[in-house]
Amino acid sequence: MDLRAALEKEDPQVYSALCGEEKRQLEGMELVASENYVSPAVLAALGSIFTNKYSEGYPGKRYYGGQKYTDIIESLAIERVIKLFPGAKTANVQPHSGCPANEGVYHAVLEPGDTVLGMDLSHGGHLSHGHPVTKMAKLFRFVRYKMKDIETGEIDYDELREVALEEKPKIILAGFSAYSRELDYKKFREIADEVGALAMMDMAHIAGLIAGKQLQNPFEFGFDIVTSTTHKTLRGPRGGIILTNSEELGGKINKTIFPGLQGGPHMNNIAAKAVAFGEADTPEFQMYAQQVIKNAKAMENEFAKNNVRMIAGGTDNHLLLIDAVSSWDATGGEVETALDKVHMTLNKNAIADDPRSPFDPSGIRLGTPAMTTRGFTEKEFTQVAQWIIAVAKNHADDAKLAEIAEEVKTLTARFPVPGM
Ligand SMILES: *Cc1c(COP(=O)(O)O)cnc(C)c1O
């Protein structure tokens, strides 16, 4: 049966928005560091009849009948993700997304009032690492570490250790959504051991680069818990996962996710996760992950040549954070808006200890995962960096922006979107 034709016939309004979004995704250049394009196989699993089934519980221990095939799907997802991240012993593939995965871990291993030591949010940490606006920050205490040197991006491990000794956290949390350097997992583990804390990594942004063997795997340094989204560099459906290195922790986490926090798992989503984990366990995916980093390096080179100020001085992963105010005398918001006009999508972003408001911060964040999936290599990304510089410098010149917009559209349209 033709699913598209069915949608068009039954609901022209939704169908028309879908067509508009397809055109936007095809013509636009997606540079948001957390986005990607899934494969046709992942889309097929997501849009499948697995969405019809309730499967509260876990494989082999469900609350309703009819679980022969859902058990196969969830077991496959678990086996595959454990294989993808060597050192993981248990996996929960049910969290609806990255924030619920982190929330699940906090509830599983902390008591109200317990302390978590995580990365400062303006230095790259994530909302779900205890930002004051989150409900988690009302229940648990979050204390912070930062970069020692914004020019190199090195984390201040001395400060991290001092704060850990003083605050006695139950979890030391590594991981970020706006940080471009590799982490020293060994140091995290040593400090966690010294204070008796669990070492946890939130690899949401870089899971695909770890799975693709281009970045280090925290389990190889003895980390206890690793959480992730599945839709960023890992290139799966929107969703979350929690991996641990022990049956005991895994058991606590399973009870916390269901029945503690969630009801029925979204089995269509878990089917799509299984497909994506299978895809990530291939030589092709390793080449993809390698190209993601090569492409980020190509942009780094071009920005460096043009005296653009990059936070942490450059990148080891898929993303770059740029100080727009000192580079171009334009705010992050102004650059984001001007880039939107030329069909290049990225986000304004706070930079470390940003003096400006989060609604119009000093920086922009951009990444290579999505356009690498569409086939961009170093050549295209060098051009992308040149366009970004031109747009930022001419952000108020609409005639110039219109010119660049045509060039962007012409290039991007040559690179198909998978599944479209
Ligand atoms: C994106 C991200 C999340 C949250 O993921 P959602 O799926 O949006 O809930 C959590 N942690 C980090 C580090 C992230 O980058």
Short mmCIF file of C-alpha atoms and ligand atoms in Angstrom, two decimals:
data_model
loop_
_atom_site.label_atom_id
_atom_site.label_comp_id
_atom_site.label_asym_id
_atom_site.label_seq_id
_atom_site.Cartn_x
_atom_site.Cartn_y
_atom_site.Cartn_z
CA MET A 1 0.00 0.00 0.00
CA ASP A 2 1.25 3.49 -0.87
CA LEU A 3 1.44 5.32 2.45
CA ARG A 4 2.03 8.74 0.91
CA ALA A 5 -0.97 8.43 -1.38
CA ALA A 6 -3.08 7.42 1.63
CA LEU A 7 -2.01 10.51 3.55
CA GLU A 8 -2.59 12.82 0.60
CA LYS A 9 -6.09 11.46 0.09
CA GLU A 10 -7.13 11.42 3.74
CA ASP A 11 -5.49 14.57 5.08
CA PRO A 12 -4.46 17.19 2.51
CA GLN A 13 -3.50 19.70 5.23
CA VAL A 14 -0.95 17.45 6.90
CA TYR A 15 0.19 16.20 3.49
CA SER A 16 0.80 19.72 2.26
CA ALA A 17 2.91 20.57 5.35
CA LEU A 18 4.91 17.38 4.77
CA CYS A 19 5.60 18.41 1.18
CA GLY A 20 6.68 21.86 2.34
CA GLU A 21 9.06 20.38 4.90
CA GLU A 22 10.48 18.01 2.27
CA LYS A 23 11.24 20.94 0.01
CA ARG A 24 12.79 22.85 2.92
CA GLN A 25 15.00 19.90 3.85
CA LEU A 26 16.03 19.31 0.24
CA GLU A 27 16.88 22.92 -0.66
CA GLY A 28 18.22 23.92 2.73
CA MET A 29 21.67 23.30 4.06
CA GLU A 30 21.31 21.67 7.47
CA LEU A 31 24.16 22.70 9.74
CA VAL A 32 22.48 22.28 13.14
CA ALA A 33 25.06 20.15 14.98
CA SER A 34 22.43 17.87 16.56
CA GLU A 35 20.53 16.98 13.39
CA ASN A 36 20.88 14.28 10.75
CA TYR A 37 18.94 12.46 8.01
CA VAL A 38 17.84 8.88 8.71
CA SER A 39 17.93 6.11 6.12
CA PRO A 40 14.87 4.85 4.21
CA ALA A 41 15.01 1.66 6.32
CA VAL A 42 14.82 3.66 9.57
CA LEU A 43 11.90 5.67 8.14
CA ALA A 44 10.12 2.46 7.14
CA ALA A 45 10.44 1.02 10.65
CA LEU A 46 9.26 4.30 12.22
CA GLY A 47 6.21 4.45 9.99
CA SER A 48 5.31 0.80 10.61
CA ILE A 49 2.49 -1.03 12.35
CA PHE A 50 4.70 -1.55 15.42
CA THR A 51 3.18 1.75 16.52
CA ASN A 52 -0.10 -0.16 17.16
CA LYS A 53 1.26 -2.37 19.92
CA TYR A 54 1.37 -1.87 23.70
CA SER A 55 4.39 -3.64 25.26
CA GLU A 56 4.76 -2.46 28.87
CA GLY A 57 7.59 -4.38 30.49
CA TYR A 58 10.70 -5.86 28.90
CA PRO A 59 11.33 -8.77 26.48
CA GLY A 60 10.01 -11.98 28.06
CA LYS A 61 8.25 -10.08 30.93
CA ARG A 62 5.36 -8.11 29.45
CA TYR A 63 2.02 -7.09 30.87
CA TYR A 64 -0.07 -7.81 27.76
CA GLY A 65 -0.17 -10.70 25.32
CA GLY A 66 0.84 -10.70 21.67
CA GLN A 67 4.50 -9.91 22.21
CA LYS A 68 6.21 -12.44 19.96
CA TYR A 69 7.48 -9.85 17.49
CA THR A 70 7.93 -6.89 19.82
CA ASP A 71 10.20 -9.12 21.93
CA ILE A 72 12.26 -9.92 18.84
CA ILE A 73 12.55 -6.22 17.98
CA GLU A 74 13.51 -5.00 21.45
CA SER A 75 15.98 -7.87 21.99
CA LEU A 76 17.63 -7.07 18.65
CA ALA A 77 17.94 -3.40 19.60
CA ILE A 78 19.49 -4.32 22.96
CA GLU A 79 21.96 -6.85 21.52
CA ARG A 80 23.01 -4.55 18.71
CA VAL A 81 23.59 -1.47 20.86
CA ILE A 82 25.62 -3.49 23.38
CA LYS A 83 27.80 -4.76 20.53
CA LEU A 84 28.19 -1.23 19.19
CA PHE A 85 29.67 0.11 22.44
CA PRO A 86 32.09 -2.54 23.74
CA GLY A 87 32.19 -2.67 27.53
CA ALA A 88 28.45 -2.06 27.89
CA LYS A 89 26.72 -4.96 29.69
CA THR A 90 23.12 -3.73 29.87
CA ALA A 91 21.03 -1.50 27.64
CA ASN A 92 17.65 0.12 28.08
CA VAL A 93 16.33 1.20 24.69
CA GLN A 94 12.95 2.51 25.91
CA PRO A 95 13.64 6.17 26.92
CA HIS A 96 11.55 8.37 24.66
CA SER A 97 14.46 10.79 24.23
CA GLY A 98 17.75 12.05 25.66
CA CYS A 99 16.31 14.13 28.52
CA PRO A 100 14.13 11.27 29.85
CA ALA A 101 17.20 8.98 29.65
CA ASN A 102 19.21 11.31 31.89
CA GLU A 103 16.24 11.84 34.20
CA GLY A 104 15.92 8.06 34.46
CA VAL A 105 19.54 7.71 35.57
CA TYR A 106 19.21 10.42 38.23
CA HIS A 107 16.11 8.77 39.68
CA ALA A 108 17.70 5.32 39.57
CA VAL A 109 20.89 6.13 41.47
CA LEU A 110 20.23 9.32 43.47
CA GLU A 111 18.10 10.26 46.47
CA PRO A 112 16.52 13.74 46.52
CA GLY A 113 19.15 16.27 47.58
CA ASP A 114 22.09 14.21 46.25
CA THR A 115 24.75 15.98 44.23
CA VAL A 116 25.79 15.68 40.58
CA LEU A 117 28.97 17.30 39.28
CA GLY A 118 28.52 18.24 35.62
CA MET A 119 29.87 20.60 32.99
CA ASP A 120 28.89 24.25 33.25
CA LEU A 121 26.12 24.96 30.77
CA SER A 122 27.77 27.98 29.15
CA HIS A 123 30.93 25.87 28.76
CA GLY A 124 29.09 23.22 26.75
CA GLY A 125 26.92 21.21 29.19
CA HIS A 126 23.26 20.37 28.46
CA LEU A 127 19.97 21.57 29.97
CA SER A 128 19.35 18.05 31.27
CA HIS A 129 22.57 18.30 33.30
CA GLY A 130 20.72 20.34 35.88
CA HIS A 131 19.93 23.72 34.39
CA PRO A 132 17.98 25.74 36.99
CA VAL A 133 14.89 25.84 34.72
CA THR A 134 14.58 22.03 34.79
CA LYS A 135 12.51 20.05 37.30
CA MET A 136 15.57 17.89 38.01
CA ALA A 137 17.33 20.93 39.49
CA LYS A 138 14.55 21.15 42.09
CA LEU A 139 15.15 17.58 43.23
CA PHE A 140 18.90 17.15 43.02
CA ARG A 141 21.91 19.43 43.57
CA PHE A 142 24.00 20.21 40.51
CA VAL A 143 27.50 21.64 40.87
CA ARG A 144 29.82 22.59 38.01
CA TYR A 145 33.20 22.31 36.39
CA LYS A 146 34.44 24.40 33.47
CA MET A 147 37.13 24.68 30.82
CA LYS A 148 40.47 25.86 32.12
CA ASP A 149 41.36 27.63 28.92
CA ILE A 150 38.74 28.74 26.41
CA GLU A 151 41.38 29.03 23.68
CA THR A 152 42.32 25.32 23.86
CA GLY A 153 39.14 23.92 25.38
CA GLU A 154 41.01 21.91 27.98
CA ILE A 155 38.77 21.06 30.92
CA ASP A 156 39.98 22.24 34.31
CA TYR A 157 40.57 18.81 35.84
CA ASP A 158 42.22 20.35 38.93
CA GLU A 159 39.09 22.39 39.62
CA LEU A 160 36.94 19.34 38.85
CA ARG A 161 38.86 17.34 41.47
CA GLU A 162 38.70 20.11 44.08
CA VAL A 163 34.94 20.54 43.64
CA ALA A 164 34.49 16.76 43.76
CA LEU A 165 36.46 16.47 47.03
CA GLU A 166 34.46 19.29 48.55
CA GLU A 167 30.95 18.45 47.30
CA LYS A 168 31.10 14.62 47.37
CA PRO A 169 28.91 14.10 44.28
CA LYS A 170 27.21 10.73 43.72
CA ILE A 171 27.64 11.17 39.96
CA ILE A 172 30.42 12.80 38.00
CA LEU A 173 28.87 13.60 34.67
CA ALA A 174 30.89 14.02 31.48
CA GLY A 175 29.32 15.06 28.20
CA PHE A 176 28.09 18.12 26.39
CA SER A 177 26.10 19.60 23.58
CA ALA A 178 28.37 22.49 22.67
CA TYR A 179 31.98 21.40 23.18
CA SER A 180 34.37 20.47 20.42
CA ARG A 181 37.22 18.60 22.11
CA GLU A 182 37.88 15.00 23.15
CA LEU A 183 37.52 14.25 26.88
CA ASP A 184 40.10 12.74 29.22
CA TYR A 185 37.90 9.88 30.45
CA LYS A 186 40.77 8.42 32.48
CA LYS A 187 40.94 11.58 34.61
CA PHE A 188 37.16 11.57 35.13
CA ARG A 189 37.34 7.94 36.26
CA GLU A 190 40.25 8.58 38.64
CA ILE A 191 38.50 11.51 40.30
CA ALA A 192 35.23 9.57 40.54
CA ASP A 193 37.11 6.70 42.21
CA GLU A 194 38.77 9.09 44.64
CA VAL A 195 35.41 10.42 45.88
CA GLY A 196 33.37 7.24 45.43
CA ALA A 197 31.16 8.64 42.65
CA LEU A 198 29.66 6.93 39.61
CA ALA A 199 31.24 8.02 36.32
CA MET A 200 28.54 8.84 33.79
CA MET A 201 28.89 10.03 30.21
CA ASP A 202 26.14 11.66 28.17
CA MET A 203 27.37 10.97 24.63
CA ALA A 204 24.24 12.32 22.91
CA HIS A 205 26.19 14.45 20.44
CA ILE A 206 29.05 12.10 19.66
CA ALA A 207 27.50 8.60 19.94
CA GLY A 208 27.88 8.07 16.18
CA LEU A 209 31.53 9.11 16.27
CA ILE A 210 32.19 6.66 19.11
CA ALA A 211 30.21 3.88 17.39
CA GLY A 212 32.14 4.68 14.19
CA LYS A 213 35.40 4.26 16.14
CA GLN A 214 36.61 7.81 15.57
CA LEU A 215 36.37 8.95 19.20
CA GLN A 216 37.17 7.10 22.43
CA ASN A 217 34.60 4.86 24.10
CA PRO A 218 34.05 5.83 27.77
CA PHE A 219 33.41 2.19 28.77
CA GLU A 220 37.04 1.46 27.90
CA PHE A 221 37.98 3.77 30.76
CA GLY A 222 35.67 2.09 33.25
CA PHE A 223 32.66 4.41 33.03
CA ASP A 224 29.58 3.04 34.84
CA ILE A 225 26.74 4.64 32.89
CA VAL A 226 26.49 6.04 29.38
CA THR A 227 23.36 7.78 28.10
CA SER A 228 22.63 9.01 24.62
CA THR A 229 20.13 10.21 22.12
CA THR A 230 19.83 8.06 19.01
CA HIS A 231 19.07 10.80 16.47
CA LYS A 232 22.20 12.95 16.35
CA THR A 233 25.50 11.61 14.94
CA LEU A 234 24.17 8.07 15.54
CA ARG A 235 21.65 8.75 12.72
CA GLY A 236 18.69 6.84 14.10
CA PRO A 237 15.11 7.81 15.03
CA ARG A 238 14.46 10.42 17.75
CA GLY A 239 15.00 8.57 21.02
CA GLY A 240 17.17 7.82 24.02
CA ILE A 241 19.21 4.91 25.43
CA ILE A 242 20.90 4.08 28.74
CA LEU A 243 23.87 1.71 28.82
CA THR A 244 25.63 0.45 31.95
CA ASN A 245 28.60 -1.76 32.78
CA SER A 246 26.81 -3.86 35.44
CA GLU A 247 23.70 -6.00 35.80
CA GLU A 248 22.97 -4.34 39.14
CA LEU A 249 22.92 -0.81 37.71
CA GLY A 250 21.05 -2.03 34.63
CA GLY A 251 18.36 -3.58 36.83
CA LYS A 252 17.87 -0.35 38.78
CA ILE A 253 17.63 1.61 35.56
CA ASN A 254 15.11 -0.76 34.00
CA LYS A 255 12.81 -0.43 37.02
CA THR A 256 13.14 3.34 36.95
CA ILE A 257 12.27 3.72 33.25
CA PHE A 258 9.33 1.30 33.49
CA PRO A 259 7.25 1.47 35.64
CA GLY A 260 9.03 4.41 37.33
CA LEU A 261 8.79 7.07 34.66
CA GLN A 262 7.27 5.76 31.45
CA GLY A 263 4.41 3.51 30.39
CA GLY A 264 4.36 1.63 27.11
CA PRO A 265 7.52 1.80 25.01
CA HIS A 266 7.16 3.17 21.48
CA MET A 267 7.81 -0.06 19.61
CA ASN A 268 7.93 1.52 16.13
CA ASN A 269 10.67 3.73 17.49
CA ILE A 270 12.51 0.80 19.04
CA ALA A 271 12.28 -1.06 15.72
CA ALA A 272 13.88 1.97 14.04
CA LYS A 273 16.56 2.08 16.76
CA ALA A 274 17.38 -1.59 16.02
CA VAL A 275 17.75 -0.77 12.32
CA ALA A 276 19.98 2.25 13.04
CA PHE A 277 22.20 0.26 15.44
CA GLY A 278 22.64 -2.36 12.71
CA GLU A 279 23.55 0.34 10.19
CA ALA A 280 26.07 1.90 12.60
CA ASP A 281 27.88 -1.44 12.96
CA THR A 282 29.26 -1.39 9.42
CA PRO A 283 32.47 -0.27 7.66
CA GLU A 284 30.36 2.25 5.71
CA PHE A 285 29.26 3.90 8.93
CA GLN A 286 32.88 4.10 10.13
CA MET A 287 33.76 5.90 6.91
CA TYR A 288 30.83 8.23 7.49
CA ALA A 289 32.00 9.05 11.03
CA GLN A 290 35.51 9.66 9.75
CA GLN A 291 34.22 11.99 7.03
CA VAL A 292 32.11 13.92 9.59
CA ILE A 293 35.30 14.81 11.46
CA LYS A 294 37.35 15.49 8.30
CA ASN A 295 34.63 17.89 7.18
CA ALA A 296 34.61 19.72 10.52
CA LYS A 297 38.41 20.02 10.22
CA ALA A 298 38.06 21.48 6.72
CA MET A 299 35.81 24.21 8.11
CA GLU A 300 38.19 24.75 11.02
CA ASN A 301 41.04 25.33 8.53
CA GLU A 302 39.06 27.82 6.50
CA PHE A 303 37.88 29.71 9.59
CA ALA A 304 41.43 29.79 11.01
CA LYS A 305 42.75 31.25 7.73
CA ASN A 306 40.18 34.01 8.05
CA ASN A 307 40.91 34.84 11.68
CA VAL A 308 37.55 33.59 12.93
CA ARG A 309 37.58 33.07 16.70
CA MET A 310 36.66 29.46 17.48
CA ILE A 311 35.95 28.47 21.07
CA ALA A 312 38.45 25.78 22.13
CA GLY A 313 40.57 26.85 19.14
CA GLY A 314 38.97 24.33 16.76
CA THR A 315 37.47 20.86 16.88
CA ASP A 316 38.13 17.14 17.44
CA ASN A 317 34.54 16.15 16.67
CA HIS A 318 31.61 17.14 14.46
CA LEU A 319 30.92 20.63 15.77
CA LEU A 320 32.35 24.13 15.92
CA LEU A 321 31.46 26.96 18.23
CA ILE A 322 32.27 30.43 16.94
CA ASP A 323 32.47 33.76 18.72
CA ALA A 324 30.51 35.84 16.19
CA VAL A 325 30.85 39.10 18.10
CA SER A 326 34.64 39.15 18.10
CA SER A 327 34.96 37.57 14.66
CA TRP A 328 32.51 39.72 12.73
CA ASP A 329 31.07 42.30 15.10
CA ALA A 330 27.65 40.62 14.69
CA THR A 331 25.62 38.82 17.38
CA GLY A 332 24.83 35.10 17.22
CA GLY A 333 21.19 36.00 16.53
CA GLU A 334 22.07 38.33 13.66
CA VAL A 335 24.24 35.69 12.01
CA GLU A 336 21.60 32.96 12.51
CA THR A 337 18.91 35.16 10.92
CA ALA A 338 21.11 36.16 7.97
CA LEU A 339 22.06 32.51 7.36
CA ASP A 340 18.37 31.54 7.41
CA LYS A 341 17.87 33.94 4.51
CA VAL A 342 20.42 31.97 2.46
CA HIS A 343 18.88 28.59 3.44
CA MET A 344 21.73 27.68 5.81
CA THR A 345 20.36 26.48 9.14
CA LEU A 346 22.32 26.54 12.39
CA ASN A 347 21.78 27.95 15.87
CA LYS A 348 22.89 30.91 17.87
CA ASN A 349 24.67 29.69 20.98
CA ALA A 350 26.12 31.07 24.19
CA ILE A 351 29.90 30.99 24.43
CA ALA A 352 31.78 30.32 27.67
CA ASP A 353 30.81 32.88 30.35
CA ASP A 354 28.84 34.78 27.71
CA PRO A 355 28.16 38.38 28.74
CA ARG A 356 25.14 38.54 26.38
CA SER A 357 21.61 37.24 26.99
CA PRO A 358 20.75 33.67 25.93
CA PHE A 359 18.14 35.15 23.56
CA ASP A 360 20.85 36.84 21.52
CA PRO A 361 24.16 35.34 22.64
CA SER A 362 27.65 35.98 21.26
CA GLY A 363 28.13 32.76 19.33
CA ILE A 364 26.91 30.31 16.73
CA ARG A 365 27.16 26.52 16.78
CA LEU A 366 27.34 24.42 13.65
CA GLY A 367 28.09 20.82 12.74
CA THR A 368 28.75 18.50 9.84
CA PRO A 369 26.72 15.28 10.51
CA ALA A 370 23.66 16.06 8.38
CA MET A 371 25.36 17.36 5.23
CA THR A 372 27.98 14.61 5.43
CA THR A 373 25.11 12.11 5.21
CA ARG A 374 24.04 13.85 1.99
CA GLY A 375 27.54 13.45 0.56
CA PHE A 376 29.35 16.72 1.31
CA THR A 377 33.14 16.35 1.56
CA GLU A 378 35.95 18.73 2.50
CA LYS A 379 35.51 20.63 -0.78
CA GLU A 380 31.87 21.54 -0.09
CA PHE A 381 32.51 22.30 3.58
CA THR A 382 35.35 24.70 2.69
CA GLN A 383 32.80 26.51 0.52
CA VAL A 384 30.29 26.40 3.40
CA ALA A 385 32.79 28.13 5.71
CA GLN A 386 33.44 30.79 3.06
CA TRP A 387 29.71 31.44 2.71
CA ILE A 388 29.26 31.67 6.47
CA ILE A 389 32.02 34.28 6.65
CA ALA A 390 30.52 36.24 3.72
CA VAL A 391 27.02 36.11 5.21
CA ALA A 392 28.20 37.18 8.66
CA LYS A 393 30.17 40.09 7.25
CA ASN A 394 27.24 41.17 5.05
CA HIS A 395 24.42 40.25 7.40
CA ALA A 396 22.55 43.51 6.76
CA ASP A 397 23.04 43.54 2.96
CA ASP A 398 19.93 41.85 1.53
CA ALA A 399 21.10 42.05 -2.10
CA LYS A 400 24.32 40.23 -1.27
CA LEU A 401 22.41 37.65 0.79
CA ALA A 402 20.01 36.99 -2.12
CA GLU A 403 23.00 36.30 -4.36
CA ILE A 404 24.49 33.79 -1.90
CA ALA A 405 21.07 32.17 -1.39
CA GLU A 406 20.92 31.20 -5.08
CA GLU A 407 24.40 29.67 -4.94
CA VAL A 408 23.56 27.71 -1.78
CA LYS A 409 20.37 26.31 -3.29
CA THR A 410 22.14 25.25 -6.46
CA LEU A 411 24.81 23.33 -4.55
CA THR A 412 22.51 21.74 -1.98
CA ALA A 413 19.93 20.52 -4.51
CA ARG A 414 22.65 18.33 -6.09
CA PHE A 415 22.89 16.25 -2.91
CA PRO A 416 19.74 14.13 -2.38
CA VAL A 417 18.08 13.63 1.00
CA PRO A 418 17.90 9.90 1.88
CA GLY A 419 14.37 8.55 1.82
CA MET A 420 12.94 11.40 -0.23
C1 LIG B 1 20.48 16.59 22.74
C2 LIG B 1 20.99 16.26 24.07
C3 LIG B 1 20.14 15.74 25.06
C4 LIG B 1 18.64 15.73 24.97
O1 LIG B 1 18.03 15.09 24.00
P1 LIG B 1 16.47 15.24 23.68
O2 LIG B 1 16.29 14.09 22.78
O3 LIG B 1 16.29 16.56 23.05
O4 LIG B 1 15.71 15.10 24.96
C5 LIG B 1 20.70 15.33 26.26
N1 LIG B 1 22.01 15.48 26.49
C6 LIG B 1 22.85 16.02 25.58
C7 LIG B 1 24.29 16.15 25.90
C8 LIG B 1 22.36 16.44 24.35
O5 LIG B 1 23.19 16.99 23.47
#
